[in-house]
């Protein structure tokens, strides 16, 4: 059976295992993966970030993965090289578990395309 045919949580665990092999450490949770995506999209490599920058990187990760379904579009990149996104349409209403599932689906799709 193909991994895409597996339930979301099995696909998620498979992705975490792949990331562990790639970076040498398994991300602890969705926020950790979103942070990694933010760092990737920023394109400045691994370096020390302030707490505020880490939050901004998670936001970049969220916007990037949700841009796959046109919830966000890249608006511009500022003079420091940080991407800024624009909300294009409202996110579906749902509880925290539904929001997490939506993000996980998009994160899995993001990693299929890089």
XYZ file of N, CA, C and O in Angstrom:
456
model
N 0.843 -1.183 0.000
C 0.000 0.000 0.000
C 0.887 1.246 0.000
O 1.874 1.311 0.712
N 0.514 2.230 -0.773
C 1.235 3.488 -0.889
C 1.043 4.333 0.375
O -0.027 4.297 0.987
N 2.054 5.115 0.742
C 1.950 5.943 1.955
C 0.799 6.944 1.845
O 0.150 7.262 2.835
N 0.518 7.427 0.621
C -0.590 8.375 0.434
C -1.949 7.759 0.746
O -2.916 8.477 0.981
N -2.018 6.421 0.742
C -3.271 5.729 1.036
C -3.464 5.488 2.532
O -4.509 5.007 2.952
N -2.448 5.806 3.307
C -2.499 5.596 4.757
C -3.273 6.733 5.440
O -3.367 7.838 4.895
N -3.784 6.501 6.653
C -4.430 7.579 7.407
C -3.441 8.728 7.663
O -2.218 8.525 7.667
N -3.971 9.914 7.884
C -3.160 11.116 8.065
C -2.076 10.935 9.127
O -0.919 11.296 8.910
N -2.420 10.351 10.270
C -1.428 10.226 11.346
C -0.272 9.301 10.958
O 0.865 9.539 11.357
N -0.553 8.287 10.153
C 0.529 7.405 9.695
C 1.426 8.140 8.701
O 2.651 8.006 8.731
N 0.815 8.940 7.822
C 1.596 9.751 6.891
C 2.461 10.757 7.656
O 3.614 10.998 7.297
N 1.878 11.332 8.711
C 2.595 12.311 9.529
C 3.806 11.669 10.203
O 4.902 12.225 10.176
N 3.616 10.508 10.789
C 4.724 9.817 11.452
C 5.809 9.428 10.447
O 7.002 9.517 10.749
N 5.402 9.038 9.266
C 6.359 8.720 8.208
C 7.182 9.966 7.850
O 8.410 9.889 7.698
N 6.517 11.110 7.732
C 7.220 12.361 7.440
C 8.204 12.700 8.553
O 9.353 13.072 8.289
N 7.782 12.565 9.815
C 8.680 12.858 10.942
C 9.906 11.951 10.904
O 11.031 12.407 11.173
N 9.717 10.686 10.562
C 10.845 9.757 10.438
C 11.793 10.194 9.324
O 13.013 10.136 9.482
N 11.242 10.633 8.201
C 12.069 11.112 7.091
C 12.868 12.347 7.508
O 14.045 12.472 7.174
N 12.216 13.256 8.214
C 12.900 14.470 8.667
C 14.008 14.135 9.654
O 15.079 14.751 9.625
N 13.774 13.144 10.507
C 14.803 12.726 11.457
C 16.041 12.230 10.702
O 17.174 12.565 11.070
N 15.833 11.458 9.662
C 16.965 10.968 8.880
C 17.680 12.110 8.167
O 18.898 12.104 8.039
N 16.926 13.103 7.743
C 17.492 14.219 7.001
C 18.286 15.176 7.894
O 19.384 15.586 7.542
N 17.714 15.509 9.072
C 18.353 16.524 9.919
C 18.996 15.959 11.181
O 19.625 16.699 11.937
N 18.810 14.665 11.426
C 19.460 14.045 12.569
C 18.705 14.152 13.876
O 19.158 13.670 14.905
N 17.535 14.784 13.836
C 16.710 14.931 15.043
C 15.253 14.941 14.614
O 14.890 15.621 13.651
N 14.437 14.172 15.332
C 13.018 14.106 14.993
C 12.315 15.340 15.556
O 12.410 15.620 16.762
N 11.613 16.097 14.698
C 10.854 17.243 15.214
C 9.843 16.787 16.260
O 9.208 15.747 16.106
N 9.708 17.556 17.315
C 8.848 17.173 18.420
C 7.361 17.272 18.128
O 6.565 16.522 18.671
N 6.999 18.216 17.258
C 5.580 18.431 17.007
C 5.390 19.235 15.725
O 6.359 19.551 15.020
N 4.148 19.571 15.444
C 3.801 20.341 14.253
C 4.539 21.673 14.238
O 5.049 22.101 13.197
N 4.633 22.346 15.377
C 5.318 23.637 15.427
C 6.778 23.508 15.019
O 7.317 24.382 14.338
N 7.421 22.426 15.421
C 8.807 22.203 15.041
C 8.964 22.051 13.534
O 9.914 22.569 12.947
N 8.029 21.363 12.920
C 8.074 21.170 11.468
C 7.790 22.494 10.760
O 8.455 22.846 9.783
N 6.820 23.258 11.269
C 6.522 24.561 10.673
C 7.724 25.500 10.783
O 8.018 26.260 9.857
N 8.443 25.419 11.900
C 9.671 26.208 12.074
C 10.701 25.819 11.012
O 11.305 26.685 10.364
N 10.893 24.509 10.789
C 11.834 24.047 9.769
C 11.449 24.552 8.376
O 12.316 24.961 7.596
N 10.170 24.540 8.079
C 9.701 25.043 6.787
C 9.989 26.537 6.689
O 10.450 27.026 5.650
N 9.747 27.261 7.767
C 10.032 28.694 7.777
C 11.502 28.980 7.523
O 11.851 29.871 6.739
N 12.378 28.211 8.168
C 13.822 28.373 7.955
C 14.162 28.082 6.497
O 14.926 28.815 5.862
N 13.584 27.011 5.958
C 13.821 26.654 4.553
C 13.375 27.782 3.626
O 14.087 28.148 2.696
N 12.199 28.320 3.869
C 11.655 29.362 2.998
C 12.416 30.677 3.147
O 12.536 31.421 2.182
N 12.929 30.943 4.336
C 13.735 32.148 4.541
C 15.030 32.056 3.751
O 15.503 33.043 3.192
N 15.601 30.861 3.699
C 16.767 30.621 2.871
C 18.081 31.177 3.400
O 19.020 31.374 2.638
N 18.161 31.421 4.688
C 19.394 31.952 5.277
C 20.193 30.878 6.003
O 21.182 31.179 6.663
N 19.743 29.629 5.917
C 20.441 28.541 6.582
C 20.164 28.497 8.068
O 19.415 29.309 8.610
N 20.796 27.539 8.713
C 20.618 27.366 10.158
C 21.455 28.406 10.887
O 22.640 28.562 10.619
N 20.822 29.140 11.761
C 21.521 30.117 12.591
C 20.707 30.342 13.852
O 19.634 29.771 14.015
N 21.200 31.149 14.730
C 20.462 31.462 15.960
C 19.405 32.517 15.655
O 19.698 33.524 15.013
N 18.204 32.245 16.139
C 17.100 33.172 15.953
C 16.572 33.595 17.315
O 16.594 32.805 18.264
N 16.075 34.820 17.401
C 15.435 35.286 18.630
C 14.089 34.588 18.768
O 13.583 33.983 17.811
N 13.495 34.694 19.942
C 12.178 34.096 20.170
C 11.162 34.673 19.183
O 10.352 33.946 18.615
N 11.215 35.973 18.964
C 10.293 36.619 18.030
C 10.529 36.121 16.600
O 9.577 35.849 15.865
N 11.786 35.972 16.219
C 12.087 35.460 14.885
C 11.601 34.020 14.724
O 11.112 33.641 13.657
N 11.716 33.217 15.777
C 11.216 31.836 15.722
C 9.711 31.823 15.493
O 9.196 31.020 14.708
N 8.986 32.728 16.166
C 7.541 32.828 15.954
C 7.245 33.258 14.518
O 6.340 32.730 13.875
N 8.041 34.219 14.021
C 7.864 34.671 12.640
C 8.136 33.535 11.659
O 7.438 33.403 10.649
N 9.141 32.706 11.945
C 9.457 31.579 11.067
C 8.332 30.548 11.056
O 8.015 29.986 10.001
N 7.707 30.309 12.205
C 6.558 29.388 12.227
C 5.406 29.978 11.410
O 4.720 29.255 10.691
N 5.219 31.290 11.505
C 4.171 31.953 10.723
C 4.462 31.817 9.225
O 3.552 31.531 8.431
N 5.727 31.998 8.830
C 6.111 31.808 7.435
C 5.794 30.380 7.001
O 5.260 30.157 5.908
N 6.112 29.410 7.864
C 5.812 28.014 7.558
C 4.330 27.781 7.340
O 3.925 27.110 6.383
N 3.517 28.346 8.223
C 2.058 28.209 8.092
C 1.585 28.818 6.781
O 0.843 28.194 6.021
N 2.018 30.052 6.518
C 1.577 30.730 5.290
C 2.019 29.976 4.052
O 1.249 29.830 3.095
N 3.254 29.491 4.055
C 3.770 28.770 2.890
C 2.957 27.512 2.613
O 2.536 27.277 1.475
N 2.731 26.692 3.640
C 2.007 25.444 3.381
C 0.553 25.719 2.995
O 0.004 25.037 2.130
N -0.064 26.735 3.605
C -1.454 27.037 3.260
C -1.563 27.758 1.923
O -2.649 27.818 1.340
N -0.441 28.271 1.419
C -0.463 28.865 0.079
C -0.671 27.785 -0.986
O -1.094 28.088 -2.105
N -0.409 26.526 -0.634
C -0.634 25.424 -1.574
C -2.099 25.294 -1.946
O -2.430 24.761 -3.005
N -2.993 25.771 -1.069
C -4.433 25.764 -1.352
C -4.974 27.177 -1.508
O -6.165 27.425 -1.325
N -4.089 28.108 -1.793
C -4.444 29.508 -2.077
C -5.098 30.247 -0.911
O -5.827 31.204 -1.128
N -4.827 29.800 0.319
C -5.288 30.577 1.465
C -4.423 31.830 1.616
O -4.903 32.879 2.027
N -3.148 31.704 1.291
C -2.202 32.820 1.345
C -1.473 32.916 0.020
O -1.312 31.918 -0.687
N -1.005 34.130 -0.301
C -0.087 34.325 -1.414
C 1.092 35.145 -0.915
O 0.954 35.967 0.003
N 2.231 34.892 -1.529
C 3.423 35.657 -1.195
C 3.220 37.072 -1.705
O 2.986 37.286 -2.889
N 3.301 38.028 -0.781
C 3.068 39.432 -1.142
C 4.379 40.102 -1.558
O 4.458 40.742 -2.595
N 5.402 39.951 -0.726
C 6.710 40.508 -1.053
C 7.766 39.944 -0.110
O 7.432 39.310 0.886
N 9.000 40.186 -0.455
C 10.125 39.844 0.414
C 10.763 41.160 0.819
O 11.095 41.985 -0.045
N 10.903 41.367 2.126
C 11.421 42.662 2.593
C 12.933 42.768 2.375
O 13.576 41.832 1.908
N 13.482 43.928 2.721
C 14.903 44.194 2.436
C 15.845 43.287 3.219
O 16.994 43.106 2.834
N 15.355 42.682 4.323
C 16.170 41.717 5.071
C 16.024 40.293 4.539
O 16.627 39.367 5.056
N 15.173 40.122 3.524
C 14.994 38.809 2.920
C 13.861 37.980 3.496
O 13.713 36.806 3.161
N 13.046 38.579 4.374
C 11.944 37.849 4.996
C 10.697 37.933 4.120
O 10.273 39.015 3.727
N 10.079 36.775 3.830
C 8.850 36.782 3.029
C 7.652 37.261 3.852
O 7.575 37.028 5.059
N 6.744 37.940 3.158
C 5.493 38.403 3.774
C 4.340 37.900 2.922
O 4.359 38.019 1.696
N 3.353 37.338 3.589
C 2.213 36.732 2.906
C 0.941 37.522 3.153
O 0.809 38.204 4.169
N 0.014 37.382 2.224
C -1.290 38.033 2.321
C -2.362 36.948 2.394
O -2.352 36.007 1.586
N -3.274 37.082 3.350
C -4.407 36.156 3.455
C -5.354 36.420 2.293
O -5.787 37.558 2.089
N -5.648 35.391 1.513
C -6.504 35.535 0.334
C -7.950 35.128 0.594
O -8.862 35.672 -0.006
N -8.122 34.151 1.463
C -9.479 33.700 1.791
C -9.476 33.131 3.201
O -8.449 32.673 3.695
N -10.638 33.184 3.801
C -10.753 32.746 5.193
C -10.454 31.258 5.316
O -10.813 30.456 4.446
N -9.786 30.924 6.393
C -9.525 29.521 6.696
C -10.811 28.861 7.157
O -11.676 29.515 7.740
N -10.947 27.560 6.908
C -12.167 26.880 7.354
C -12.296 26.936 8.872
O -11.307 26.858 9.592
N -13.522 27.088 9.311
C -13.793 27.133 10.741
C -13.746 25.707 11.282
O -14.273 24.784 10.664
N -13.095 25.544 12.410
C -13.026 24.224 13.019
C -12.304 24.298 14.343
O -11.646 25.292 14.656
N -12.410 23.233 15.094
C -11.721 23.186 16.382
C -10.228 22.990 16.149
O -9.761 22.846 15.013
N -9.477 22.986 17.211
C -8.018 22.910 17.121
C -7.563 21.628 16.419
O -6.592 21.648 15.655
N -8.259 20.523 16.616
C -7.873 19.274 15.965
C -8.066 19.339 14.451
O -7.241 18.829 13.689
N -9.143 19.985 14.012
C -9.374 20.138 12.576
C -8.341 21.081 11.966
O -7.857 20.847 10.861
N -7.991 22.139 12.700
C -6.971 23.066 12.213
C -5.615 22.363 12.109
O -4.885 22.539 11.135
N -5.299 21.554 13.108
C -4.044 20.806 13.091
C -4.017 19.820 11.931
O -2.998 19.691 11.239
N -5.123 19.141 11.692
C -5.199 18.186 10.578
C -5.021 18.907 9.243
O -4.317 18.412 8.349
N -5.633 20.076 9.092
C -5.487 20.863 7.871
C -4.018 21.220 7.644
O -3.485 21.053 6.541
N -3.349 21.673 8.688
C -1.937 22.021 8.569
C -1.077 20.796 8.252
O -0.199 20.857 7.388
N -1.329 19.695 8.928
C -0.544 18.480 8.677
C -0.700 18.017 7.240
O 0.286 17.624 6.601
N -1.915 18.054 6.698
C -2.138 17.655 5.305
C -1.318 18.535 4.369
O -0.704 18.046 3.417
N -1.309 19.830 4.650
C -0.572 20.759 3.795
C 0.946 20.599 3.965
O 1.694 20.736 2.996
N 1.402 20.318 5.177
C 2.831 20.086 5.409
C 3.285 18.852 4.637
O 4.341 18.866 3.979
N 2.508 17.789 4.690
C 2.840 16.563 3.962
C 2.915 16.880 2.463
O 3.853 16.452 1.779
N 1.973 17.642 1.967
C 1.974 18.020 0.552
C 3.200 18.885 0.220
O 3.824 18.708 -0.836
N 3.569 19.778 1.105
C 4.749 20.632 0.912
C 5.986 19.779 0.695
O 6.775 20.008 -0.228
N 6.178 18.770 1.541
C 7.377 17.948 1.448
C 7.346 17.006 0.240
O 8.394 16.544 -0.210
N 6.184 16.742 -0.316
C 6.112 15.961 -1.550
C 6.657 16.776 -2.716
O 7.125 16.223 -3.696
N 6.561 18.102 -2.604
C 6.892 18.981 -3.727
C 8.298 19.585 -3.663
O 8.637 20.389 -4.520
N 9.074 19.253 -2.633
C 10.434 19.831 -2.601
C 11.477 18.757 -2.868
O 11.243 17.603 -2.878
